[in-house]
């Protein structure tokens, strides 16, 4: 999974060299890295634990990018994701 994330970043960089300086690209790859970390860290846990912890990891990863760009961030998604995701 990390190799595929790096490969996709390489392809995006070849197509669009200035992509590193765009917030959307940074948020996308922060979310992908959060999913990858969560997949490895919680692979031995139950599906419920994975469904609760993965949104927490992804939200934390993207929140750092959002705050670095000077935007506010909300923890509402952290509270609602574990409640809503199992029904989707």
mmCIF file of C-alpha atoms in Angstrom:
data_model
loop_
_atom_site.group_PDB
_atom_site.id
_atom_site.type_symbol
_atom_site.label_atom_id
_atom_site.label_comp_id
_atom_site.label_asym_id
_atom_site.label_seq_id
_atom_site.Cartn_x
_atom_site.Cartn_y
_atom_site.Cartn_z
ATOM 1 C CA UNK A 1 0.000 0.000 0.000
ATOM 2 C CA UNK A 2 2.717 2.594 0.749
ATOM 3 C CA UNK A 3 4.362 1.874 -2.617
ATOM 4 C CA UNK A 4 1.098 2.486 -4.450
ATOM 5 C CA UNK A 5 0.624 5.779 -2.592
ATOM 6 C CA UNK A 6 4.150 6.860 -3.524
ATOM 7 C CA UNK A 7 3.634 5.735 -7.119
ATOM 8 C CA UNK A 8 0.429 7.733 -7.404
ATOM 9 C CA UNK A 9 2.165 10.784 -5.915
ATOM 10 C CA UNK A 10 4.981 10.368 -8.430
ATOM 11 C CA UNK A 11 2.514 10.204 -11.326
ATOM 12 C CA UNK A 12 0.644 13.274 -10.084
ATOM 13 C CA UNK A 13 3.957 15.108 -9.679
ATOM 14 C CA UNK A 14 5.020 14.242 -13.231
ATOM 15 C CA UNK A 15 1.701 15.487 -14.618
ATOM 16 C CA UNK A 16 1.519 18.511 -12.316
ATOM 17 C CA UNK A 17 4.930 19.530 -10.893
ATOM 18 C CA UNK A 18 3.552 22.158 -8.492
ATOM 19 C CA UNK A 19 1.125 19.799 -6.797
ATOM 20 C CA UNK A 20 3.054 19.722 -3.519
ATOM 21 C CA UNK A 21 2.040 23.309 -2.886
ATOM 22 C CA UNK A 22 -1.716 22.680 -3.201
ATOM 23 C CA UNK A 23 -3.809 22.050 -0.106
ATOM 24 C CA UNK A 24 -6.050 19.527 -1.871
ATOM 25 C CA UNK A 25 -3.142 17.281 -2.829
ATOM 26 C CA UNK A 26 -1.717 17.470 0.666
ATOM 27 C CA UNK A 27 -5.095 16.597 2.213
ATOM 28 C CA UNK A 28 -5.619 13.716 -0.208
ATOM 29 C CA UNK A 29 -2.265 12.116 0.481
ATOM 30 C CA UNK A 30 -2.520 12.761 4.228
ATOM 31 C CA UNK A 31 -5.832 10.883 4.200
ATOM 32 C CA UNK A 32 -4.333 8.049 2.149
ATOM 33 C CA UNK A 33 -1.384 7.783 4.536
ATOM 34 C CA UNK A 34 -3.799 7.800 7.479
ATOM 35 C CA UNK A 35 -5.756 4.934 5.925
ATOM 36 C CA UNK A 36 -2.527 3.007 5.272
ATOM 37 C CA UNK A 37 -1.292 3.510 8.835
ATOM 38 C CA UNK A 38 -4.667 2.513 10.223
ATOM 39 C CA UNK A 39 -4.834 -0.598 8.026
ATOM 40 C CA UNK A 40 -1.489 -1.797 9.355
ATOM 41 C CA UNK A 41 -1.949 -0.717 12.966
ATOM 42 C CA UNK A 42 -5.439 -2.178 13.461
ATOM 43 C CA UNK A 43 -5.366 -5.234 11.186
ATOM 44 C CA UNK A 44 -5.524 -7.666 14.112
ATOM 45 C CA UNK A 45 -8.492 -5.916 15.732
ATOM 46 C CA UNK A 46 -12.215 -6.418 15.194
ATOM 47 C CA UNK A 47 -14.123 -4.703 12.396
ATOM 48 C CA UNK A 48 -15.849 -2.446 14.921
ATOM 49 C CA UNK A 49 -12.516 -1.269 16.314
ATOM 50 C CA UNK A 50 -11.256 -0.646 12.787
ATOM 51 C CA UNK A 51 -14.423 1.296 11.920
ATOM 52 C CA UNK A 52 -13.958 3.503 14.982
ATOM 53 C CA UNK A 53 -10.179 4.001 14.826
ATOM 54 C CA UNK A 54 -9.673 4.545 11.074
ATOM 55 C CA UNK A 55 -11.715 7.784 10.945
ATOM 56 C CA UNK A 56 -9.831 9.019 14.024
ATOM 57 C CA UNK A 57 -6.458 8.447 12.368
ATOM 58 C CA UNK A 58 -7.555 9.966 9.041
ATOM 59 C CA UNK A 59 -9.148 12.975 10.716
ATOM 60 C CA UNK A 60 -6.016 13.578 12.769
ATOM 61 C CA UNK A 61 -3.798 13.362 9.680
ATOM 62 C CA UNK A 62 -5.928 15.735 7.616
ATOM 63 C CA UNK A 63 -6.527 18.065 10.558
ATOM 64 C CA UNK A 64 -2.789 18.751 10.807
ATOM 65 C CA UNK A 65 -2.698 19.827 7.152
ATOM 66 C CA UNK A 66 -5.793 21.972 7.568
ATOM 67 C CA UNK A 67 -4.397 23.683 10.644
ATOM 68 C CA UNK A 68 -1.032 24.218 8.941
ATOM 69 C CA UNK A 69 -2.846 26.087 6.155
ATOM 70 C CA UNK A 70 -4.449 28.331 8.790
ATOM 71 C CA UNK A 71 -7.961 26.931 8.703
ATOM 72 C CA UNK A 72 -10.086 25.879 11.611
ATOM 73 C CA UNK A 73 -10.897 22.254 12.098
ATOM 74 C CA UNK A 74 -13.863 20.515 13.664
ATOM 75 C CA UNK A 75 -13.947 17.365 15.738
ATOM 76 C CA UNK A 76 -17.588 16.805 14.755
ATOM 77 C CA UNK A 77 -16.479 14.359 12.055
ATOM 78 C CA UNK A 78 -14.608 12.326 14.641
ATOM 79 C CA UNK A 79 -17.783 11.986 16.679
ATOM 80 C CA UNK A 80 -20.151 11.354 13.765
ATOM 81 C CA UNK A 81 -18.044 8.988 11.619
ATOM 82 C CA UNK A 82 -18.137 6.005 14.004
ATOM 83 C CA UNK A 83 -21.907 6.490 14.345
ATOM 84 C CA UNK A 84 -22.742 6.948 10.644
ATOM 85 C CA UNK A 85 -20.143 4.759 8.854
ATOM 86 C CA UNK A 86 -21.519 1.374 10.028
ATOM 87 C CA UNK A 87 -24.866 2.220 8.385
ATOM 88 C CA UNK A 88 -23.366 3.091 4.999
#
